[in-house]
Amino acid sequence: MGFICDFCGEQRSMVYCRSDSACLCLSCDQKVHSANALSRRHSRTLLCERCNVQPALVRCTEERVSLCQNCDWTGHGASTAASGHKRQTINCYSGCPSSDELSSLWSFVRDLPSIRESNCEQGLGSMRITENSERTTWDTLDNSASLDTSSVLQADNVADALVGSSSLAELKAMSQSLDQLALPVNTLNKVCYPMSNSGVCDDDLFKEFNMDEVDMNIEDYEELFGLTLNNSEELFQNGGLDSLFGTKDMSAADSNCQGGLLAEGSSVGRPSATQPACSVASGDSIMSSKTEPILCFTSKQAHSGISFSGLTGESSAGDYQDCGASSMLLMGEPPWCPPGAESSVPSTSRSNAVMRYKEKKKTRTFEKTVRYESRKARADVRRRVKGRFVKAGEAYDYDPLSPTRSY
DNA sequence: GCTGTGGCAGTTACCACATGGAAGA
DNA sequence: TATCTTCCATGTGGTAACTGCCACA
């Protein structure tokens, strides 16, 4: 992976495919991703021009360079002179775009190499761009609907699912589909990305990342996080995993959600260079995010069943309400901040971020999603004894339809 | 600093049964 | 292939019980 196309080994790589963990030249990108319907759904984006390893998230218009989150942070951190540089979000795409379409997508990229359009079986018009909150689509395939619905979740669907309105079933379905999903950079970029100098994104974080019914299970925290445990103490004091997962419902709503959003087992600790988890945070990454404050959910992570209920032997909701994942996010730290980088973050920014986070937390609501209105309607009129449903005709102490008792 | 206690908040289990969906005829 | 029937897991809300945290003595 890197400067040279992983596929042909000749051309310079320009795009990064998360699903394939591959850096490809545009020609090979078309070649590879026109092979079948599945590959066409792979989400790709520009490759970071600085490290040539990670997918680029932003384009620095002043330096005219595409940067991954890490390089962006390194180059544009709050403490750097370039922190004021204007940056433009780089969109992901899927499908089989033409060079023209790519040019329109990445207007800042001049001199796009010509693409052998004949490589694409579907021809043009099948590109899908995943933008921050909206999706611009070129999808004109007749059968495109079948590609978009139950079998595969587009990344923005995931984002939608992560917002409070999602149901457990949707999340389960999502988890089943995550294998085929490469979460576009921008999807989580929306969730939290320090584009402003404040480096604080709690608003978006809470608004967009209300995972009410997601249960994350970590069976053995120490084993999972190893040496990062100590560092996690501060993490638990300052952050807010509940901001990520919705504390209340994380354990209460449906504790059997095995799919959830999960972590790649091998990603404990510092992400390897081959792990394309740029703006996508794995659960364990989150938990160990004292040093790796990544907000990532990689596709494979959908199956490991992590449960934060076991963070510590005595943790409860309140315990991890304040854990530090989001504090890192609030601080706008880079995904892979180098050791000691934290010290460079202004303390005022941090305190402000924490303050905003706490205020936000106060005002949060945890609305339960009712999947079957008919069942709710039935439950609403059922008679009970001490809160429990009773058989029809039996004595009850509570009748929703009338305050009277049968005995 | 340590321990015990009370208050508070959050979580979990429980109940009956209509419903939805799968399987079989 | 389409329709019907049967069966079974699921989901629904209010309450008590349980658990853990925090403040205070």
Short mmCIF file of C-alpha atoms (C1' of nucleotides) in Angstrom, two decimals:
data_model
loop_
_atom_site.label_atom_id
_atom_site.label_comp_id
_atom_site.label_asym_id
_atom_site.label_seq_id
_atom_site.Cartn_x
_atom_site.Cartn_y
_atom_site.Cartn_z
CA MET A 1 0.00 0.00 0.00
CA GLY A 2 1.30 3.37 -0.73
CA PHE A 3 2.62 5.42 -3.53
CA ILE A 4 2.26 2.82 -6.23
CA CYS A 5 -1.03 1.26 -7.23
CA ASP A 6 -1.54 -1.93 -5.35
CA PHE A 7 -3.17 -3.53 -8.33
CA CYS A 8 -1.00 -2.77 -11.32
CA GLY A 9 2.08 -1.82 -9.39
CA GLU A 10 2.93 0.69 -12.05
CA GLN A 11 0.78 3.77 -11.85
CA ARG A 12 0.76 6.16 -9.01
CA SER A 13 -2.05 5.37 -6.60
CA MET A 14 -4.65 8.06 -6.28
CA VAL A 15 -7.63 6.59 -4.52
CA TYR A 16 -8.06 4.47 -1.50
CA CYS A 17 -10.60 1.69 -1.26
CA ARG A 18 -11.43 0.94 2.30
CA SER A 19 -13.16 -2.31 1.56
CA ASP A 20 -10.15 -3.63 -0.26
CA SER A 21 -7.65 -1.84 1.92
CA ALA A 22 -5.99 -0.94 -1.30
CA CYS A 23 -4.47 2.07 -2.93
CA LEU A 24 -5.28 2.19 -6.57
CA CYS A 25 -4.67 4.28 -9.59
CA LEU A 26 -7.80 5.57 -11.23
CA SER A 27 -7.55 3.13 -14.03
CA CYS A 28 -7.28 0.13 -11.77
CA ASP A 29 -9.94 1.59 -9.54
CA GLN A 30 -12.35 1.42 -12.40
CA LYS A 31 -11.10 -1.96 -13.42
CA VAL A 32 -11.45 -3.44 -9.99
CA HIS A 33 -14.66 -1.81 -9.03
CA SER A 34 -16.53 -2.50 -12.17
CA ALA A 35 -16.16 -6.23 -11.74
CA ASN A 36 -19.46 -6.81 -10.01
CA ALA A 37 -22.23 -5.17 -8.07
CA LEU A 38 -20.53 -5.73 -4.77
CA SER A 39 -17.29 -4.17 -5.72
CA ARG A 40 -19.14 -1.24 -7.18
CA ARG A 41 -20.43 -0.49 -3.74
CA HIS A 42 -16.96 -0.09 -2.34
CA SER A 43 -16.51 3.35 -1.01
CA ARG A 44 -13.40 5.10 -2.24
CA THR A 45 -11.81 8.39 -1.73
CA LEU A 46 -8.64 10.19 -2.55
CA LEU A 47 -5.45 9.01 -1.00
CA CYS A 48 -3.63 11.22 1.43
CA GLU A 49 -0.92 12.93 -0.54
CA ARG A 50 1.28 13.28 2.45
CA CYS A 51 1.45 9.83 3.96
CA ASN A 52 0.15 7.95 0.93
CA VAL A 53 -1.32 5.45 3.29
CA GLN A 54 -4.58 6.75 4.64
CA PRO A 55 -7.66 7.93 2.82
CA ALA A 56 -7.82 11.66 2.53
CA LEU A 57 -10.51 13.47 4.42
CA VAL A 58 -9.89 17.04 3.55
CA ARG A 59 -8.31 19.14 0.91
CA CYS A 60 -6.21 22.03 2.06
CA THR A 61 -7.02 24.64 -0.51
CA GLU A 62 -4.03 26.71 0.40
CA GLU A 63 -1.48 23.97 0.24
CA ARG A 64 -3.38 22.22 -2.52
CA VAL A 65 -2.93 18.91 -0.93
CA SER A 66 -5.31 16.16 0.13
CA LEU A 67 -4.78 15.01 3.67
CA CYS A 68 -5.91 12.24 5.89
CA GLN A 69 -7.11 13.14 9.32
CA ASN A 70 -3.80 12.42 10.90
CA CYS A 71 -1.77 14.43 8.46
CA ASP A 72 -4.37 17.13 8.56
CA TRP A 73 -4.00 17.33 12.26
CA THR A 74 -0.28 17.24 12.10
CA GLY A 75 -0.21 20.00 9.57
CA HIS A 76 -3.16 22.02 10.71
CA GLY A 77 -3.37 21.43 14.39
CA ALA A 78 -4.38 24.26 16.62
CA SER A 79 -0.81 24.81 17.61
CA THR A 80 0.49 25.05 14.12
CA ALA A 81 0.83 28.06 11.94
CA ALA A 82 -1.26 26.43 9.28
CA SER A 83 -4.20 25.90 11.54
CA GLY A 84 -6.10 28.63 9.79
CA HIS A 85 -5.85 27.05 6.39
CA LYS A 86 -9.11 26.58 4.64
CA ARG A 87 -9.94 22.99 4.15
CA GLN A 88 -12.51 21.36 2.00
CA THR A 89 -14.12 18.07 2.78
CA ILE A 90 -13.34 15.34 0.34
CA ASN A 91 -16.25 13.24 -0.72
CA CYS A 92 -16.25 9.53 -1.01
CA TYR A 93 -17.75 7.82 -3.96
CA SER A 94 -18.78 4.42 -4.99
CA GLY A 95 -19.83 2.97 -8.26
CA CYS A 96 -18.00 3.45 -11.44
CA PRO A 97 -17.51 7.11 -12.11
CA SER A 98 -16.04 8.60 -15.20
CA SER A 99 -13.15 10.97 -15.12
CA ASP A 100 -15.60 13.78 -15.69
CA GLU A 101 -17.62 12.72 -12.75
CA LEU A 102 -14.54 12.49 -10.64
CA SER A 103 -13.55 15.91 -11.80
CA SER A 104 -16.86 17.26 -10.70
CA LEU A 105 -16.54 15.44 -7.44
CA TRP A 106 -13.03 16.63 -6.80
CA SER A 107 -12.98 19.91 -8.54
CA PHE A 108 -9.72 20.76 -6.88
CA VAL A 109 -7.96 17.88 -8.54
CA ARG A 110 -6.68 19.00 -11.85
CA ASP A 111 -5.06 16.73 -14.33
CA LEU A 112 -7.09 13.71 -13.56
CA PRO A 113 -5.66 10.92 -15.61
CA SER A 114 -7.95 9.67 -18.27
CA ILE A 115 -9.80 6.58 -17.40
CA ARG A 116 -10.40 3.70 -19.66
CA GLU A 117 -14.11 3.95 -19.38
CA SER A 118 -14.65 0.77 -21.22
CA ASN A 119 -13.47 -1.01 -18.13
CA CYS A 120 -16.69 -0.28 -16.46
CA GLU A 121 -19.28 -2.81 -17.36
CA GLN A 122 -22.03 -0.58 -16.19
CA GLY A 123 -20.69 2.29 -18.05
CA LEU A 124 -21.06 5.69 -16.61
CA GLY A 125 -23.74 7.00 -14.45
CA SER A 126 -23.34 4.55 -11.66
CA MET A 127 -21.26 6.60 -9.36
CA ARG A 128 -22.52 7.35 -5.94
CA ILE A 129 -21.06 10.07 -3.86
CA THR A 130 -21.37 9.95 -0.18
CA GLU A 131 -21.40 13.41 1.16
CA ASN A 132 -21.63 14.65 4.65
CA SER A 133 -25.29 14.47 5.22
CA GLU A 134 -26.63 14.22 1.81
CA ARG A 135 -25.92 11.94 -0.98
CA THR A 136 -25.50 13.02 -4.47
CA THR A 137 -26.18 10.14 -6.70
CA TRP A 138 -25.51 9.35 -10.22
CA ASP A 139 -27.22 6.07 -9.76
CA THR A 140 -29.32 5.54 -12.76
CA LEU A 141 -29.13 1.83 -12.95
CA ASP A 142 -32.44 0.21 -13.30
CA ASN A 143 -31.60 -2.26 -10.65
CA SER A 144 -29.96 0.20 -8.41
CA ALA A 145 -32.68 -0.16 -5.87
CA SER A 146 -31.72 -3.71 -5.26
CA LEU A 147 -28.27 -2.63 -4.52
CA ASP A 148 -29.29 -0.06 -2.05
CA THR A 149 -31.80 -1.71 0.15
CA SER A 150 -31.71 -4.63 2.46
CA SER A 151 -28.71 -6.45 1.21
CA VAL A 152 -26.28 -3.68 1.63
CA LEU A 153 -26.32 -0.58 3.68
CA GLN A 154 -24.82 2.42 2.17
CA ALA A 155 -22.66 4.22 4.54
CA ASP A 156 -24.95 7.10 5.01
CA ASN A 157 -27.59 4.63 6.02
CA VAL A 158 -25.31 3.65 8.78
CA ALA A 159 -25.07 7.19 9.82
CA ASP A 160 -28.80 7.41 9.74
CA ALA A 161 -29.03 4.30 11.77
CA LEU A 162 -26.72 5.72 14.31
CA VAL A 163 -28.98 8.62 14.82
CA GLY A 164 -31.55 7.97 17.42
CA SER A 165 -34.35 6.98 15.17
CA SER A 166 -32.80 3.69 14.35
CA SER A 167 -34.22 0.55 15.77
CA LEU A 168 -32.45 -2.43 17.06
CA ALA A 169 -33.56 -4.45 14.14
CA GLU A 170 -32.15 -1.92 11.83
CA LEU A 171 -28.90 -2.02 13.63
CA LYS A 172 -28.85 -5.74 13.56
CA ALA A 173 -29.52 -5.67 9.90
CA MET A 174 -26.87 -3.11 9.61
CA SER A 175 -24.37 -5.22 11.39
CA GLN A 176 -25.09 -8.05 9.07
CA SER A 177 -24.39 -5.87 6.18
CA LEU A 178 -21.37 -4.16 7.52
CA ASP A 179 -19.13 -6.76 6.10
CA GLN A 180 -19.80 -5.35 2.76
CA LEU A 181 -19.67 -1.86 3.87
CA ALA A 182 -16.82 0.47 3.76
CA LEU A 183 -17.88 3.36 5.83
CA PRO A 184 -17.16 6.42 3.85
CA VAL A 185 -14.81 8.81 5.34
CA ASN A 186 -17.28 11.59 5.25
CA THR A 187 -19.94 9.75 7.06
CA LEU A 188 -18.05 9.86 10.26
CA ASN A 189 -16.41 12.99 9.29
CA LYS A 190 -19.83 14.34 9.80
CA VAL A 191 -19.96 12.84 13.20
CA CYS A 192 -16.85 14.48 14.37
CA TYR A 193 -14.12 16.16 12.62
CA PRO A 194 -12.19 19.12 13.80
CA MET A 195 -12.62 21.36 10.87
CA SER A 196 -12.81 24.45 12.95
CA ASN A 197 -10.11 25.80 15.06
CA SER A 198 -12.11 25.14 18.10
CA GLY A 199 -11.61 21.54 17.41
CA VAL A 200 -14.82 20.82 19.15
CA CYS A 201 -17.52 18.80 17.61
CA ASP A 202 -19.69 17.73 20.44
CA ASP A 203 -22.76 19.17 18.90
CA ASP A 204 -22.54 17.04 15.92
CA LEU A 205 -21.36 14.24 17.99
CA PHE A 206 -24.42 14.14 20.12
CA LYS A 207 -26.77 14.97 17.39
CA GLU A 208 -25.52 12.49 14.93
CA PHE A 209 -24.28 9.74 17.09
CA ASN A 210 -27.15 8.82 19.25
CA MET A 211 -26.84 5.06 19.19
CA ASP A 212 -29.67 4.33 21.46
CA GLU A 213 -29.98 0.68 21.00
CA VAL A 214 -26.49 -0.36 20.44
CA ASP A 215 -24.96 -2.57 22.97
CA MET A 216 -21.27 -2.90 23.01
CA ASN A 217 -19.88 -5.82 24.86
CA ILE A 218 -16.38 -6.01 26.10
CA GLU A 219 -15.97 -9.21 27.91
CA ASP A 220 -12.51 -8.63 29.12
CA TYR A 221 -11.54 -5.09 29.20
CA GLU A 222 -8.04 -5.51 30.43
CA GLU A 223 -7.30 -8.17 27.96
CA LEU A 224 -8.75 -6.14 25.24
CA PHE A 225 -7.07 -2.92 26.05
CA GLY A 226 -4.02 -4.12 27.76
CA LEU A 227 -1.67 -1.40 28.71
CA THR A 228 -4.03 1.30 27.70
CA LEU A 229 -6.09 0.62 30.75
CA ASN A 230 -4.31 3.09 32.92
CA ASN A 231 -4.57 5.71 30.33
CA SER A 232 -8.22 5.00 30.11
CA GLU A 233 -8.80 6.26 33.58
CA GLU A 234 -8.62 9.78 32.46
CA LEU A 235 -10.58 8.76 29.51
CA PHE A 236 -13.38 7.67 31.74
CA GLN A 237 -13.23 10.80 33.76
CA ASN A 238 -13.51 13.26 31.03
CA GLY A 239 -15.08 11.87 28.01
CA GLY A 240 -18.42 10.47 27.20
CA LEU A 241 -18.92 7.15 25.58
CA ASP A 242 -22.52 7.64 26.26
CA SER A 243 -22.30 10.47 23.91
CA LEU A 244 -21.34 7.96 21.36
CA PHE A 245 -23.65 5.20 22.30
CA GLY A 246 -26.44 6.67 24.35
CA THR A 247 -25.70 5.58 27.84
CA LYS A 248 -29.13 4.80 28.99
CA ASP A 249 -30.13 2.52 26.25
CA MET A 250 -26.78 1.04 25.71
CA SER A 251 -27.39 -1.42 28.40
CA ALA A 252 -31.04 -1.13 28.99
CA ALA A 253 -32.80 -0.95 25.73
CA ASP A 254 -31.79 -4.20 24.27
CA SER A 255 -28.81 -5.80 25.75
CA ASN A 256 -28.82 -8.65 23.34
CA CYS A 257 -27.81 -6.76 20.33
CA GLN A 258 -24.89 -8.84 19.34
CA GLY A 259 -24.17 -7.15 16.13
CA GLY A 260 -23.78 -3.66 17.24
CA LEU A 261 -20.90 -1.71 16.09
CA LEU A 262 -17.98 -3.61 16.72
CA ALA A 263 -14.38 -3.75 16.75
CA GLU A 264 -11.79 -5.43 14.78
CA GLY A 265 -10.08 -7.67 17.23
CA SER A 266 -6.71 -7.08 15.82
CA SER A 267 -6.96 -3.39 16.08
CA VAL A 268 -6.26 -3.14 19.73
CA GLY A 269 -3.76 -0.48 20.26
CA ARG A 270 -2.32 1.62 17.61
CA PRO A 271 -3.78 1.05 14.24
CA SER A 272 -1.38 -0.44 11.88
CA ALA A 273 -0.38 1.29 8.76
CA THR A 274 -2.36 -1.22 6.82
CA GLN A 275 -5.51 -0.50 8.66
CA PRO A 276 -7.45 2.02 6.77
CA ALA A 277 -9.41 3.22 9.69
CA CYS A 278 -8.98 6.83 9.15
CA SER A 279 -12.12 8.47 10.24
CA VAL A 280 -13.72 5.29 11.23
CA ALA A 281 -13.28 4.26 14.78
CA SER A 282 -13.48 0.82 16.15
CA GLY A 283 -14.97 0.23 19.49
CA ASP A 284 -11.70 -0.75 20.99
CA SER A 285 -10.07 2.15 19.37
CA ILE A 286 -12.51 4.29 21.14
CA MET A 287 -11.83 2.70 24.41
CA SER A 288 -8.13 2.96 24.00
CA SER A 289 -8.41 6.33 22.56
CA LYS A 290 -6.34 8.05 25.14
CA THR A 291 -3.68 7.73 22.58
CA GLU A 292 -5.78 6.86 19.63
CA PRO A 293 -8.89 8.93 19.77
CA ILE A 294 -10.37 7.44 16.71
CA LEU A 295 -13.99 7.51 15.95
CA CYS A 296 -14.17 4.53 13.74
CA PHE A 297 -16.40 1.66 13.03
CA THR A 298 -14.85 -0.57 10.52
CA SER A 299 -16.81 -3.10 8.65
CA LYS A 300 -15.33 -6.15 10.24
CA GLN A 301 -16.01 -4.68 13.59
CA ALA A 302 -19.59 -5.60 13.27
CA HIS A 303 -19.15 -9.04 14.65
CA SER A 304 -17.07 -9.08 17.68
CA GLY A 305 -19.75 -8.16 20.15
CA ILE A 306 -18.04 -5.75 22.39
CA SER A 307 -19.75 -4.80 25.57
CA PHE A 308 -18.87 -1.76 27.51
CA SER A 309 -20.90 -3.14 30.33
CA GLY A 310 -17.80 -4.85 31.44
CA LEU A 311 -15.46 -1.99 31.34
CA THR A 312 -14.73 -2.34 34.95
CA GLY A 313 -16.00 -4.67 37.49
CA GLU A 314 -18.31 -2.11 38.89
CA SER A 315 -19.06 0.15 36.09
CA SER A 316 -22.51 1.33 35.47
CA ALA A 317 -23.96 3.76 33.12
CA GLY A 318 -22.68 6.60 35.16
CA ASP A 319 -19.25 5.15 35.06
CA TYR A 320 -18.73 5.35 31.43
CA GLN A 321 -20.82 8.35 30.90
CA ASP A 322 -17.75 10.37 31.22
CA CYS A 323 -15.22 8.20 29.62
CA GLY A 324 -12.83 9.93 27.42
CA ALA A 325 -13.47 8.86 23.92
CA SER A 326 -15.52 11.82 23.21
CA SER A 327 -13.32 14.04 25.17
CA MET A 328 -10.71 13.31 22.65
CA LEU A 329 -13.19 13.99 20.00
CA LEU A 330 -14.24 17.11 21.70
CA MET A 331 -10.72 18.22 21.70
CA GLY A 332 -10.47 17.56 18.05
CA GLU A 333 -7.48 15.42 18.33
CA PRO A 334 -6.23 13.51 15.39
CA PRO A 335 -7.04 9.85 14.99
CA TRP A 336 -3.55 8.74 15.66
CA CYS A 337 -2.10 11.47 17.69
CA PRO A 338 1.52 10.88 18.36
CA PRO A 339 2.64 10.38 21.92
CA GLY A 340 2.58 13.60 23.79
CA ALA A 341 0.41 15.30 21.30
CA GLU A 342 -2.26 15.70 23.87
CA SER A 343 -0.18 18.11 25.79
CA SER A 344 -0.19 20.40 22.85
CA VAL A 345 -3.91 20.89 22.97
CA PRO A 346 -4.87 24.06 24.70
CA SER A 347 -6.43 23.36 28.04
CA THR A 348 -9.03 26.04 27.52
CA SER A 349 -10.23 24.32 24.43
CA ARG A 350 -10.52 21.15 26.34
CA SER A 351 -12.38 22.66 29.24
CA ASN A 352 -14.72 24.44 26.91
CA ALA A 353 -15.33 21.25 25.09
CA VAL A 354 -16.01 19.36 28.26
CA MET A 355 -18.34 22.08 29.40
CA ARG A 356 -20.29 21.97 26.21
CA TYR A 357 -20.37 18.25 26.37
CA LYS A 358 -21.80 18.27 29.86
CA GLU A 359 -24.41 20.80 28.94
CA LYS A 360 -25.35 18.77 25.98
CA LYS A 361 -25.56 15.68 28.07
CA LYS A 362 -28.01 17.32 30.40
CA THR A 363 -30.40 18.12 27.64
CA ARG A 364 -30.26 14.81 25.93
CA THR A 365 -33.36 12.74 25.75
CA PHE A 366 -33.51 9.04 25.32
CA GLU A 367 -36.60 8.38 23.38
CA LYS A 368 -37.50 4.80 22.95
CA THR A 369 -38.17 3.62 19.50
CA VAL A 370 -41.37 1.72 19.15
CA ARG A 371 -41.20 -0.73 16.33
CA TYR A 372 -44.72 -1.95 16.38
CA GLU A 373 -47.31 0.65 17.11
CA SER A 374 -49.97 -2.00 17.27
CA ARG A 375 -48.19 -3.72 20.11
CA LYS A 376 -47.67 -0.50 21.88
CA ALA A 377 -51.32 0.34 21.53
CA ARG A 378 -52.16 -3.01 23.03
CA ALA A 379 -49.72 -2.62 25.89
CA ASP A 380 -51.08 0.80 26.60
CA VAL A 381 -54.49 -0.56 27.42
CA ARG A 382 -53.53 -3.76 29.17
CA ARG A 383 -54.33 -4.23 32.80
CA ARG A 384 -51.52 -4.86 35.20
CA VAL A 385 -50.64 -5.98 38.66
CA LYS A 386 -47.61 -4.23 39.99
CA GLY A 387 -46.66 -3.30 36.52
CA ARG A 388 -46.95 -6.77 35.15
CA PHE A 389 -49.49 -7.79 32.61
CA VAL A 390 -52.27 -9.94 33.92
CA LYS A 391 -54.41 -12.47 32.20
CA ALA A 392 -57.67 -11.23 30.83
CA GLY A 393 -60.36 -11.32 33.42
CA GLU A 394 -58.04 -11.61 36.37
CA ALA A 395 -57.70 -9.11 39.16
CA TYR A 396 -55.64 -6.07 38.42
CA ASP A 397 -54.44 -3.04 40.25
CA TYR A 398 -53.89 -0.81 37.29
CA ASP A 399 -56.04 -0.23 34.29
CA PRO A 400 -54.74 2.34 31.87
CA LEU A 401 -58.24 2.97 30.67
CA SER A 402 -59.60 3.71 34.09
CA PRO A 403 -58.09 4.39 37.47
CA THR A 404 -60.34 1.87 39.13
CA ARG A 405 -59.20 -1.41 40.54
CA SER A 406 -60.84 -4.75 40.20
CA TYR A 407 -60.35 -5.53 43.87
"C1'" DG B 1 -8.57 8.20 56.02
"C1'" DC B 2 -12.00 4.59 56.82
"C1'" DT B 3 -16.64 2.85 57.58
"C1'" DG B 4 -21.63 2.85 57.84
"C1'" DT B 5 -25.99 4.79 56.40
"C1'" DG B 6 -29.54 6.95 53.70
"C1'" DG B 7 -30.98 8.98 49.47
"C1'" DC B 8 -30.96 8.94 44.78
"C1'" DA B 9 -30.60 7.31 40.08
"C1'" DG B 10 -30.14 3.83 36.81
"C1'" DT B 11 -30.87 -1.03 35.35
"C1'" DT B 12 -33.18 -5.36 35.01
"C1'" DA B 13 -36.77 -8.80 35.21
"C1'" DC B 14 -41.35 -9.87 35.01
"C1'" DC B 15 -45.96 -10.47 33.23
"C1'" DA B 16 -49.87 -11.78 29.01
"C1'" DC B 17 -50.85 -12.01 24.53
"C1'" DA B 18 -51.50 -9.91 19.84
"C1'" DT B 19 -48.63 -9.73 16.13
"C1'" DG B 20 -45.37 -10.82 12.38
"C1'" DG B 21 -43.04 -13.98 9.94
"C1'" DA B 22 -41.51 -18.54 8.81
"C1'" DA B 23 -42.72 -23.12 7.61
"C1'" DG B 24 -45.66 -26.45 5.91
"C1'" DA B 25 -49.91 -28.06 3.54
"C1'" DT C 1 -46.68 -20.33 -8.06
"C1'" DA C 2 -50.14 -18.66 -5.04
"C1'" DT C 3 -52.95 -19.13 -1.09
"C1'" DC C 4 -54.10 -20.68 3.37
"C1'" DT C 5 -53.10 -22.54 7.94
"C1'" DT C 6 -50.30 -23.38 11.82
"C1'" DC C 7 -46.76 -22.43 14.93
"C1'" DC C 8 -43.60 -19.78 17.52
"C1'" DA C 9 -40.62 -15.96 18.73
"C1'" DT C 10 -41.12 -11.21 19.49
"C1'" DG C 11 -42.32 -6.83 21.53
"C1'" DT C 12 -44.99 -3.88 24.34
"C1'" DG C 13 -45.30 -0.73 29.30
"C1'" DG C 14 -45.51 -0.16 34.46
"C1'" DT C 15 -43.64 -1.64 38.51
"C1'" DA C 16 -40.65 -3.80 42.01
"C1'" DA C 17 -36.34 -5.30 43.04
"C1'" DC C 18 -31.77 -4.75 42.57
"C1'" DT C 19 -27.36 -2.31 42.09
"C1'" DG C 20 -24.13 1.30 42.44
"C1'" DC C 21 -22.84 6.02 43.42
"C1'" DC C 22 -22.58 9.94 46.31
"C1'" DA C 23 -22.85 12.80 50.37
"C1'" DC C 24 -22.67 12.98 55.06
"C1'" DA C 25 -21.75 11.70 59.86
#
